[in-house]
Coordinates of C-alpha atoms and ligand atoms in Angstrom, one line a residue:
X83 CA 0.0 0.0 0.0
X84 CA 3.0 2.7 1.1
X85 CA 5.1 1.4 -1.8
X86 CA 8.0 1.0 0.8
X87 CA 9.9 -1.5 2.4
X88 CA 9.0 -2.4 5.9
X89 CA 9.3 -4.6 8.7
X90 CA 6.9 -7.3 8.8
X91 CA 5.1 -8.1 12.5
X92 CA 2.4 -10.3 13.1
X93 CA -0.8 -8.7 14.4
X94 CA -0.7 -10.9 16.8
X95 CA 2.8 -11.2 17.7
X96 CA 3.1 -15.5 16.9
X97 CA 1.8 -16.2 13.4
X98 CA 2.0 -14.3 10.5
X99 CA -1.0 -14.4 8.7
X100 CA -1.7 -14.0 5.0
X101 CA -4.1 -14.7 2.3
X102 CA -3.6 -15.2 -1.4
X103 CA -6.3 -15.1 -4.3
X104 CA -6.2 -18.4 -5.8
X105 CA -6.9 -20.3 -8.9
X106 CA -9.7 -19.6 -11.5
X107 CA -10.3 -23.5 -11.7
X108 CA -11.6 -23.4 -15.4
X109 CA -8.4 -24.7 -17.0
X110 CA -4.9 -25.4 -16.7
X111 CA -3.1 -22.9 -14.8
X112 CA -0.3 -21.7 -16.9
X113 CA 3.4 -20.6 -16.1
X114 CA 2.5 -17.0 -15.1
X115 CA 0.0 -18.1 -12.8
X116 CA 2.9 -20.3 -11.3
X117 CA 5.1 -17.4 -11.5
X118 CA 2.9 -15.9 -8.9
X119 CA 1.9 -19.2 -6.8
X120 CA 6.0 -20.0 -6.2
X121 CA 6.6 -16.9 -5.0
X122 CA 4.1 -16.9 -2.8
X123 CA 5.5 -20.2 -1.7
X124 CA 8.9 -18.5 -1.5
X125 CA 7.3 -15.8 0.6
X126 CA 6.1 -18.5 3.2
X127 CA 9.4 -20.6 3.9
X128 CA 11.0 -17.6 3.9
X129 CA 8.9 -16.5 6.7
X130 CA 8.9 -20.4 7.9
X131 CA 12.3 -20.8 8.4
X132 CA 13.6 -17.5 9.6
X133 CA 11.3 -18.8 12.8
X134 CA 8.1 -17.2 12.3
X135 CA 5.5 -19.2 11.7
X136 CA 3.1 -18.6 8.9
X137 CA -0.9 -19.6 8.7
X138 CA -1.4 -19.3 5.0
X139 CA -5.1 -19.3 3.1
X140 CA -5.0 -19.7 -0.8
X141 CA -8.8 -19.7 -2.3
X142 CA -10.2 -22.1 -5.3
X143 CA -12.8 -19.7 -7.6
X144 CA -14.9 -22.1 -8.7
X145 CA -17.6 -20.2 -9.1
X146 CA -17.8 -16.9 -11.9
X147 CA -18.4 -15.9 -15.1
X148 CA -15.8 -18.1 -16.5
X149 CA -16.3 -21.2 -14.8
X150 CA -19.9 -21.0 -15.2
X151 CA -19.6 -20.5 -19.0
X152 CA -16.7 -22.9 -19.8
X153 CA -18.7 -25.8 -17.7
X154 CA -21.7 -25.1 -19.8
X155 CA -19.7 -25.5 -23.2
X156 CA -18.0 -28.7 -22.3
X157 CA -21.6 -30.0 -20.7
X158 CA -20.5 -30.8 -17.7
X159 CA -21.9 -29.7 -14.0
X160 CA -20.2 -26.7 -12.7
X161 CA -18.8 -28.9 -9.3
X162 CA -17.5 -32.0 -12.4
X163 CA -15.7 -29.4 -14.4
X164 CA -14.3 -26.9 -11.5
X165 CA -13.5 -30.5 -9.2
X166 CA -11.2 -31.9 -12.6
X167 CA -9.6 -28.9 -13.1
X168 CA -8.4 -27.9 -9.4
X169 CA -7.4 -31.7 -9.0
X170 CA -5.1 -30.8 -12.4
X171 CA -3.7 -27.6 -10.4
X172 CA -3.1 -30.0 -7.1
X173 CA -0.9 -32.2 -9.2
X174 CA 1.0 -29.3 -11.2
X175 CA 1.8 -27.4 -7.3
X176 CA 2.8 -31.1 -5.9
X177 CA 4.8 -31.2 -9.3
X178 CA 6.7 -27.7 -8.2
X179 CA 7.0 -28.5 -4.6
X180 CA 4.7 -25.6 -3.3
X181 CA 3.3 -26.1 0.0
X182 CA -0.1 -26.8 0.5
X183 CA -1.7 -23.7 1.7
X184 CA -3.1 -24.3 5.7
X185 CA -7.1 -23.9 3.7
X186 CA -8.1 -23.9 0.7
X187 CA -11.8 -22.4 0.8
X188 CA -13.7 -22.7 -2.1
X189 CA -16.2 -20.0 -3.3
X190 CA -19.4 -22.4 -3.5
X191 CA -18.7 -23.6 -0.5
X192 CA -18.9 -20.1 1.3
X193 CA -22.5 -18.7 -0.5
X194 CA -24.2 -18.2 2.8
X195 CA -21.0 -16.7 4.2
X196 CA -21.2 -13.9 0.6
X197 CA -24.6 -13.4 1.3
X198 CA -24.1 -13.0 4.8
X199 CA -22.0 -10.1 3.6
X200 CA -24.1 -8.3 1.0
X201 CA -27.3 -8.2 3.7
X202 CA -24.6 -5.9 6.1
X203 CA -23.4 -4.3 3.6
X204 CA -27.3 -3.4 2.5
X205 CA -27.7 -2.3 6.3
X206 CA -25.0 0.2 6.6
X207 CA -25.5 1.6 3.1
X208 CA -23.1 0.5 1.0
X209 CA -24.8 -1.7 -1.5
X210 CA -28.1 -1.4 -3.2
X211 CA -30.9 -4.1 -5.0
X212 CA -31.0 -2.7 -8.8
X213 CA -34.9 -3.5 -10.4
X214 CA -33.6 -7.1 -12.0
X215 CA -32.6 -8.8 -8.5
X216 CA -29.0 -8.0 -8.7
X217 CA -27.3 -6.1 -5.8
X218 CA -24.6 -3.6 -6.5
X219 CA -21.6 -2.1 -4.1
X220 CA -22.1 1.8 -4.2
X221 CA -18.5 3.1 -4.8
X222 CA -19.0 6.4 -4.1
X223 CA -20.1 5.3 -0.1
X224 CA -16.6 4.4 0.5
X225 CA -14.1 7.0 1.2
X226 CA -11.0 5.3 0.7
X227 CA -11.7 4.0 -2.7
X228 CA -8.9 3.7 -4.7
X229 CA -6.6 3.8 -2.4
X230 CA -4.7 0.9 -2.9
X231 CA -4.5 1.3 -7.1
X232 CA -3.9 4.7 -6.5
X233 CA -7.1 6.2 -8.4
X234 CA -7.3 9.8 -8.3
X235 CA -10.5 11.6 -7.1
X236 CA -11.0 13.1 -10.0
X237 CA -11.0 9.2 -11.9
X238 CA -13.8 8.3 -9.1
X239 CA -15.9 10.9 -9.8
X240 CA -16.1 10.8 -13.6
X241 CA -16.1 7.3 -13.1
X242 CA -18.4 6.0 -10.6
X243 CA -22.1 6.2 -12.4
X244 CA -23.6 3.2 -14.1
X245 CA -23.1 0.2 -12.7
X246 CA -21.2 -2.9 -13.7
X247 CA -22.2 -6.4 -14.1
X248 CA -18.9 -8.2 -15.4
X249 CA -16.4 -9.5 -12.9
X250 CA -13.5 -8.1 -14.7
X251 CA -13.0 -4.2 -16.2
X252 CA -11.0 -1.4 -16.7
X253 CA -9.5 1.4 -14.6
X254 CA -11.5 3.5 -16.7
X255 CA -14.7 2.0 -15.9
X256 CA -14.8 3.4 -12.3
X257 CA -18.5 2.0 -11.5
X258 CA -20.7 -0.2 -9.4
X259 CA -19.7 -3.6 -9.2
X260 CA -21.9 -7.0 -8.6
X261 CA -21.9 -8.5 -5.3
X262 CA -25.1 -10.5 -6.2
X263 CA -25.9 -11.0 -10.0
X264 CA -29.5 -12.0 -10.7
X265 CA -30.2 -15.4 -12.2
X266 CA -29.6 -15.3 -16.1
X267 CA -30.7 -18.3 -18.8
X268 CA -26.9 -18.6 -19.5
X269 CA -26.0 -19.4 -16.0
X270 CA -27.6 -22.9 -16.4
X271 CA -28.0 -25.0 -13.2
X272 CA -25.9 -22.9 -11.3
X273 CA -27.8 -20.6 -9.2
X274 CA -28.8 -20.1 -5.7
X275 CA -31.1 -18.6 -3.6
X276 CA -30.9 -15.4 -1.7
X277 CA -33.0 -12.8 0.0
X278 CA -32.8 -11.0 -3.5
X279 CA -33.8 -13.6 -5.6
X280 CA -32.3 -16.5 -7.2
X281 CA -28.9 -15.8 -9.0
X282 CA -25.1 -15.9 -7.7
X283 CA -22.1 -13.7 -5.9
X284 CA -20.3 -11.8 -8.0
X285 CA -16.3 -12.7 -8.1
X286 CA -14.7 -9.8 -5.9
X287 CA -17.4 -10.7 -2.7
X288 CA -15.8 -14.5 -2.3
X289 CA -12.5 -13.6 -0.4
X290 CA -13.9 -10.8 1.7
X291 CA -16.2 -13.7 2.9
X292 CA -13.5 -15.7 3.1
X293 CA -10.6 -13.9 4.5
X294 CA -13.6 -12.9 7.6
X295 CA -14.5 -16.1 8.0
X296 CA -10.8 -17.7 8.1
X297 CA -8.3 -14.7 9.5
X298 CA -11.0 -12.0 10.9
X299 CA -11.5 -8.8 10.1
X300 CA -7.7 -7.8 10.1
X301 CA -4.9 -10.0 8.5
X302 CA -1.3 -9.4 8.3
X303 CA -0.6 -9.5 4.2
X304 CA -2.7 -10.3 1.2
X305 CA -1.4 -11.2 -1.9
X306 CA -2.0 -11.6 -5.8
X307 CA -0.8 -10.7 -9.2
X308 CA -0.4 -7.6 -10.4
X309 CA -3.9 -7.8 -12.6
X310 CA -5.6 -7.9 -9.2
X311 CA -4.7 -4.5 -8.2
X312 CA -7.2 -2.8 -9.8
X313 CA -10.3 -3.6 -9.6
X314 CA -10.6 -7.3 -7.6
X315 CA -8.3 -6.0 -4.4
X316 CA -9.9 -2.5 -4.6
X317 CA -13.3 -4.3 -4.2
X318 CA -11.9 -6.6 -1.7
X319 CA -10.8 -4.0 0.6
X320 CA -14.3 -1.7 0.1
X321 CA -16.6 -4.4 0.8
X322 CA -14.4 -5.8 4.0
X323 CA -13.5 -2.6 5.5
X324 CA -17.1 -1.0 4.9
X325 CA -18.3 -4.5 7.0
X326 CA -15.6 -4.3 9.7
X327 CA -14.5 -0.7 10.1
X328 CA -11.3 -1.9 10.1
X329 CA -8.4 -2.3 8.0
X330 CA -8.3 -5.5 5.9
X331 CA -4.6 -6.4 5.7
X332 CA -1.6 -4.9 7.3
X333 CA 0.6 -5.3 3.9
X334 CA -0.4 -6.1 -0.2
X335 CA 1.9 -8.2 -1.9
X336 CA 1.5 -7.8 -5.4
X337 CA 3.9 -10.1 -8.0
X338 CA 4.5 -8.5 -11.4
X339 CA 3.8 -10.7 -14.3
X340 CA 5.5 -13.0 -16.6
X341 CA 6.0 -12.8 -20.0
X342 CA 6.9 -14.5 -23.1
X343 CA 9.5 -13.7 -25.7
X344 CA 9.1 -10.0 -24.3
X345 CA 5.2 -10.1 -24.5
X346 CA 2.2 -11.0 -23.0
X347 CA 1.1 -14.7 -22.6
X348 CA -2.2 -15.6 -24.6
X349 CA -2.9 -18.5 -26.3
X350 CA -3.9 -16.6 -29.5
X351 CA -0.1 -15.6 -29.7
X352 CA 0.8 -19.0 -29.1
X353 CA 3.1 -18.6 -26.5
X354 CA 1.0 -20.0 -23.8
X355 CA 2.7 -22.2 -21.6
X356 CA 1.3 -25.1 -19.0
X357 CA 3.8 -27.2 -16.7
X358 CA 2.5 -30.4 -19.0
X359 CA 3.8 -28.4 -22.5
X360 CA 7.3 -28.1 -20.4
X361 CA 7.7 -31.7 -19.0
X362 CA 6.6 -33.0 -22.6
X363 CA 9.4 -30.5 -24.2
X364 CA 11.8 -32.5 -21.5
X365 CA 12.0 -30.0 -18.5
X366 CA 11.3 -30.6 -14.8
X367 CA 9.4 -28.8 -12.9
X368 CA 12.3 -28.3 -10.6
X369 CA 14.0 -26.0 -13.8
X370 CA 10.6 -24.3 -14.5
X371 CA 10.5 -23.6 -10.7
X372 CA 14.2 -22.1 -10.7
X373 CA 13.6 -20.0 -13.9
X374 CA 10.3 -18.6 -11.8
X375 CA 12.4 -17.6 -8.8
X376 CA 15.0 -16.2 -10.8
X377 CA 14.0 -12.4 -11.2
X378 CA 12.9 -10.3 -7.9
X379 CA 8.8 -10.4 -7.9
X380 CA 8.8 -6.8 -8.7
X381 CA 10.7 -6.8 -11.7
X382 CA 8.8 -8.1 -15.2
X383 CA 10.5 -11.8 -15.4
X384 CA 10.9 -12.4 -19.5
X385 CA 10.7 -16.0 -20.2
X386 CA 12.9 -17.0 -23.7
X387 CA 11.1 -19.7 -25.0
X388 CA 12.4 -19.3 -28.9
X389 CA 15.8 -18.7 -30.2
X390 CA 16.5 -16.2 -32.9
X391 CA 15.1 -18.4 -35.5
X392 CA 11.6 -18.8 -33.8
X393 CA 12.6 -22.4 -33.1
X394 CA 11.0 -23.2 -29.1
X395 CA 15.2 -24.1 -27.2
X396 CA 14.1 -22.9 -23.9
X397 CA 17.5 -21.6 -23.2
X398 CA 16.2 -20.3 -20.0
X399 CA 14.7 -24.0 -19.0
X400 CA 18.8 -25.1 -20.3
X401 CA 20.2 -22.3 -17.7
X402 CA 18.2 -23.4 -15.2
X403 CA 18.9 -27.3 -15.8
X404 CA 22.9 -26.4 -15.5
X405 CA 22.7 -23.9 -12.4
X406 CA 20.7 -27.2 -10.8
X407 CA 23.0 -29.6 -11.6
X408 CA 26.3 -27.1 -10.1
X409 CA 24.0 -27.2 -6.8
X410 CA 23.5 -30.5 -6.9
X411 CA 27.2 -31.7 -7.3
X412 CA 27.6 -29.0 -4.2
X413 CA 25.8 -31.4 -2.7
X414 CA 27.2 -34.4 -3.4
X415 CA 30.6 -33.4 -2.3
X416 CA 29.7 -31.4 0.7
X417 CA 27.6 -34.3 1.8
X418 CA 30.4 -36.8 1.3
X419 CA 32.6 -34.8 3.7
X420 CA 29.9 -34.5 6.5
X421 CA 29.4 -37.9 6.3
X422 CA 25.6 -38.1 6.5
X423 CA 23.8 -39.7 3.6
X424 CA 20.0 -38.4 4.2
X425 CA 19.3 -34.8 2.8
X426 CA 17.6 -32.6 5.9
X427 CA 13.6 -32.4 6.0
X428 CA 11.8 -29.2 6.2
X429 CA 11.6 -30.0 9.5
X430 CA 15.2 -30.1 10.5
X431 CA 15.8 -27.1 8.9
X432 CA 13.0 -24.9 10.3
X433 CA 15.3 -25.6 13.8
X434 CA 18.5 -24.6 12.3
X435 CA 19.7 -20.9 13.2
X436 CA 22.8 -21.2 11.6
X437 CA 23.4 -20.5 7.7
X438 CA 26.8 -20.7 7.9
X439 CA 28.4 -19.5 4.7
X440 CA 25.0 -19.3 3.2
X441 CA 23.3 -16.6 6.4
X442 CA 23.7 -13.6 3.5
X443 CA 21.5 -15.6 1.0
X444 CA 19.3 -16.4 3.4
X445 CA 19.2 -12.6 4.2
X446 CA 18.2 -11.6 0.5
X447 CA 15.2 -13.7 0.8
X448 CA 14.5 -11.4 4.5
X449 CA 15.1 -8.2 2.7
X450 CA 12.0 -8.0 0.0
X451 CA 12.3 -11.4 -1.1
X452 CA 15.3 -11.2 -3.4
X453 CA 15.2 -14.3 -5.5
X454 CA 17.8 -13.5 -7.4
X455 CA 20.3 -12.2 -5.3
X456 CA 19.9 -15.9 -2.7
X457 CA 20.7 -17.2 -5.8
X458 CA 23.8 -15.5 -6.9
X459 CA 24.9 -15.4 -3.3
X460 CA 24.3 -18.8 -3.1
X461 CA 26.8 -19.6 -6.0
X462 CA 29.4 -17.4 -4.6
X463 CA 29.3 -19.3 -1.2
X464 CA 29.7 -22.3 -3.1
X465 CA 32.7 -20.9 -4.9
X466 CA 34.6 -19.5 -1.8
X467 CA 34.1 -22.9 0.1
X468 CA 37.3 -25.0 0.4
X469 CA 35.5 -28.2 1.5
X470 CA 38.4 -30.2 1.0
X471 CA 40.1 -28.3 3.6
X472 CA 37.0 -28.7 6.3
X473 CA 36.0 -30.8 9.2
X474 CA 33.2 -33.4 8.9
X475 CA 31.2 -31.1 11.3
X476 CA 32.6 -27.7 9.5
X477 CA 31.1 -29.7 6.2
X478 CA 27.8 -30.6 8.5
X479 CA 27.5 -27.1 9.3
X480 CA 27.5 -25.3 5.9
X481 CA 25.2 -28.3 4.2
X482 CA 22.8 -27.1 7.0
X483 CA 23.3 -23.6 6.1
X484 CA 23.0 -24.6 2.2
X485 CA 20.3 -26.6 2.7
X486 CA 17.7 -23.6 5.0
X487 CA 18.5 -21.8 1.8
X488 CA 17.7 -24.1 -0.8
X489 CA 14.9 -25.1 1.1
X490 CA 13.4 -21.6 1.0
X491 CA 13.5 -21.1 -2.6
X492 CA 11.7 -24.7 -2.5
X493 CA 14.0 -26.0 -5.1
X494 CA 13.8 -29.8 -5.1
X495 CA 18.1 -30.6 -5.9
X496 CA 18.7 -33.6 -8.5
X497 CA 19.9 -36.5 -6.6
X498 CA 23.3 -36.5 -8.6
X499 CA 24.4 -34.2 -11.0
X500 CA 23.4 -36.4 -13.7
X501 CA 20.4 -37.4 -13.2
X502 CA 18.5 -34.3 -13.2
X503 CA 15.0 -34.9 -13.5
X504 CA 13.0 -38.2 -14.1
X505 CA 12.4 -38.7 -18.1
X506 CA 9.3 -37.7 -19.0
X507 CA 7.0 -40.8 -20.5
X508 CA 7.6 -39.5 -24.1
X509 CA 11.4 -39.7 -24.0
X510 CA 11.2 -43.2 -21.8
X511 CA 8.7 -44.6 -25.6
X512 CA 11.8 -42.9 -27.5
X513 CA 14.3 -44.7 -25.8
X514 CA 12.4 -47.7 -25.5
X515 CA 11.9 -47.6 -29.3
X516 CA 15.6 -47.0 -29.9
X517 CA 16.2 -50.0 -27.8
X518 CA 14.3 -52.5 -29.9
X519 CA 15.8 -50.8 -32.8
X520 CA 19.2 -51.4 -31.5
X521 CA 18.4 -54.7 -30.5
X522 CA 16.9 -55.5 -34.2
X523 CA 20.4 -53.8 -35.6
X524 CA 17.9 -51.1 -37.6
X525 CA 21.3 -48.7 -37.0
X526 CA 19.7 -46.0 -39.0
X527 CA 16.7 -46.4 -36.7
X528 CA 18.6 -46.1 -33.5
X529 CA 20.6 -43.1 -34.6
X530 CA 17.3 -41.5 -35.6
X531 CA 15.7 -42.0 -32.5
X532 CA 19.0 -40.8 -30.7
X533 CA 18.4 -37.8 -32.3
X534 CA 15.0 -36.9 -31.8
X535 CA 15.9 -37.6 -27.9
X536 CA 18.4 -35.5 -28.3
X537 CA 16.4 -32.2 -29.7
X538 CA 13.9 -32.8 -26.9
X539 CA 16.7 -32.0 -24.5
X540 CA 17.7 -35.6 -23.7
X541 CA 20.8 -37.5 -24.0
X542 CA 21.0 -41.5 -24.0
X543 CA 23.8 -43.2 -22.6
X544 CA 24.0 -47.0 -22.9
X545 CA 24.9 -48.7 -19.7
X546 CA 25.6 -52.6 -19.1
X547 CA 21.7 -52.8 -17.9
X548 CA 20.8 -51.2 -21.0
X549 CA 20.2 -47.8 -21.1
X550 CA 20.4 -44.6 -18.9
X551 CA 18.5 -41.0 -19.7
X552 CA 19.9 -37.9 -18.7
X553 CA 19.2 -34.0 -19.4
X554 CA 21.6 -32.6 -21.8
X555 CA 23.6 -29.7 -20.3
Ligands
AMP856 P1 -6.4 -16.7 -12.1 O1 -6.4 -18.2 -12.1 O2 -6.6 -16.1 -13.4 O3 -7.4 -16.2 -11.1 O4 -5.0 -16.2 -11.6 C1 -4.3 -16.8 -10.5 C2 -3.1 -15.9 -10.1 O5 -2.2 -15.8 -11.2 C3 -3.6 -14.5 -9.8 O6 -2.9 -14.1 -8.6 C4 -3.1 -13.7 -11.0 O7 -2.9 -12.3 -10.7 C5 -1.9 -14.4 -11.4 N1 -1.4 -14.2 -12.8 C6 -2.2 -14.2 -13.9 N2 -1.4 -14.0 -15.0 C7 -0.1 -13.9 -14.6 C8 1.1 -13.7 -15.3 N3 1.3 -13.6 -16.6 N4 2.2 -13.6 -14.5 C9 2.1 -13.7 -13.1 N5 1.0 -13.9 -12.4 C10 -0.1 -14.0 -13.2
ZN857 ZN1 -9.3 -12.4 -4.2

């Protein structure tokens, strides 16, 4: 909100409390998306292992004018389509090692809670029922509108006359927004009943309802993309503060977007990446996750998907693969010298105090959450250790430090340098395919299928068992 750094303090001096707007569950969540979701996850084992403990609430829309009308075109129930596509975004967050948020409230599940809301909202003047059964949020009887996006008065007066009915608009469109949209033919099966009529909450209402119901009327941080700024956290803050009389959160967290080849993601441009697209292509999600972490949130992050000839390389996804595997023989060797096979837990490392070598990376991620600077500190630790020249418990001691660090930026390490990410099934046919070739003596075949591993970012090495797939550095 101030647009400055400063201290973070739980409200209630234990827990540090925050919530982020979640998923729009209507299909796969795409790399920006994850952009914002890691950091977040970043954010939290920051907080996590510097010793505060965190109480984090991430929110499932599964209900809006999205959901509702892609549901309708694929012809299945709202609860079928919205339940298929959130279990998709479990297994791409397992996939990229983010920690499962504390709750994960879903909007259908909390009507009562929205319409709860609206009725108070009636009561103290700040919404109104329009002639067709919708209610509306009058703008103009909150003072501190705009506020958080910064809107000048001058914007809220032109601005705030008709009334608005879609769940997304423009800054220019100052207006009344929905907080109850009547029942329409298009909506289908999916309305509900309310003391206005049959119909549904609008999209800005849910996390009000359930940021009150979850962490009261007064949270420590709230967080989002950039795109929420204006108008969903604007909305957010005028419905729960004009309920409460209090402030909403302490501190807004907003993560600047991602883009591709220097523009915007969309699928029309066809430069819209999902996790899937990236594992098929040969990544991990390990290297997506370390090309997400590897600009500061408040900076644009570019991801280089083509090289100059259009052709899709990923050199950022081949950075990323390399800078995982120098970590990883780190590892290996500083492991060897303490003398203790088993990596640390989460756990372990929420008790350790000590970074060692590694306390100043550790410090970036305290001061604004600088990705990029752990990481570069990170390497330089890594270069300036001797660990030839250290003790077993010397070595103990700066894995420990290595490992709170690593452990913050949630990047899951290859087990050896080599073997830096499981195959994905694809590559395993090709390989399997080159096999039987090989074994048939089709030379041409296996060289062919060599190849074709080989442009999808694989390399085959033949081992006495038979065969052994590894990411090309
Ligand atoms: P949605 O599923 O559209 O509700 O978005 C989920 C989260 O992703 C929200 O916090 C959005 O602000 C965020 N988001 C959407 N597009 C991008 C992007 N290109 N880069 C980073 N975050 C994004
Ligand atoms: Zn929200």
């Amino acid at each position: 909100m101030s647009r400055e750094v400063c201290d973070l303090q739980p409200r209630d001096g234990k827990t540090y409390r925050f919530y982020c707007c979640g998923p729009t569950v209507y299909g796969p969540a795409h790399i920006g998306n994850f952009r914002t979701f890691v950091l977040q996850d970043v954010f939290r084992r920051s907080l996590e292992l510097s010793g505060l403990p965190a109480f984090h609430v991430r929110n499932l829309t599964d209900v809006d004018d999205k959901t509702i009308r892609d549901s309708q075109a694929s012809g299945r129930s709202l609860k079928d389509f919205t339940d298929h596509w959130r279990d998709r975004f479990h297994t791409d967050c397992d996939k990229l090692n983010l920690l499962r948020p504390h709750l994960e409230p879903s909007a259908v599940e909390h009507i009562p809670h929205q319409i709860a809301m609206i009725r108070e909202l009636m009561e103290k003047g700040h919404a109104y029922a329009s002639a067709d059964g919708s209610v509306y949020y009058r703008v103009a009887s909150f003072e501190g509108y705009g506020r958080l996006s910064r809107l000048d008065q001058r914007e809220l007066r032109e601005g705030a006359s008709g009334a608005v009915a879609d769940d997304e608009y423009d800054k220019d469109s100052v207006s009344d927004f929905a907080l109850w949209k009547a029942r329409r033919d298009e909506d289908g099966a999916n309305w509900w009943d309310s003391p206005w009529g049959q119909g549904r909450p609008g999209w800005h209402l849910e996390c009000s309802a359930m940021c009150r119901e979850y962490l009261g009327d007064s949270f420590d941080l709230h967080s989002g993309g950039v795109d929420l700024v204006f108008p969903h956290h604007e909305n957010e803050i005028a419905q729960s503060e004009a309920c409460s009389g209090h402030v909403m959160a302490d501190h807004w967290f907003h993560l600047t977007h991602l883009l591709v080849d220097g523009g915007k993601m969309s699928k029309s441009a066809g430069n819209f990446y999902t996790l899937d697209q990236l594992e098929t292509a040969g990544f991990s999600p390990a290297e997506l996750r370390y090309v997400l972490i590897s600009a500061h949130y408040r900076q644009p992050l570019n991801f280089v998907a083509k090289d100059a000839d259009g052709k899709e390389t990923f050199p950022a996804l081949l950075g990323a693969r390399q800078a995982l595997q120098r970590l990883a023989k780190f590892e290996a060797v500083i492991g060897a010298k303490a003398g203790t096979p088993d990596m640390p837990t989460y756990d372990t490392l929420l008790a350790a105090k000590d970074g060692a070598s590694f306390q100043s990376a550790f410090e970036s991620l305290e001061n604004d959450l600088n990705t990029p600077e752990a990481l570069g500190r990170v390497f330089t630790a890594i270069k300036s250790i001797k660990v030839d020249t250290l003790s077993p418990k010397d070595a103990a001691r700066e894995r420990l430090g290595f490992h709170r660090v690593v452990a913050a930026l949630g990047l899951r390490l290859p087990v050896t340098g080599e073997q830096a990410a499981e195959a994905p099934s694809e590559i395993q046919a090709l390989a399997e395919a080159r096999r039987d070739a090989k074994a048939a003596k089709n030379w041409a075949e296996s060289d062919r299928l060599r190849n074709e591993i080989s442009a999808l970012g694989w390399e085959v090495k033949d081992t006495k068992e038979g065969y052994e797939l590894c990411p090309k550095n």
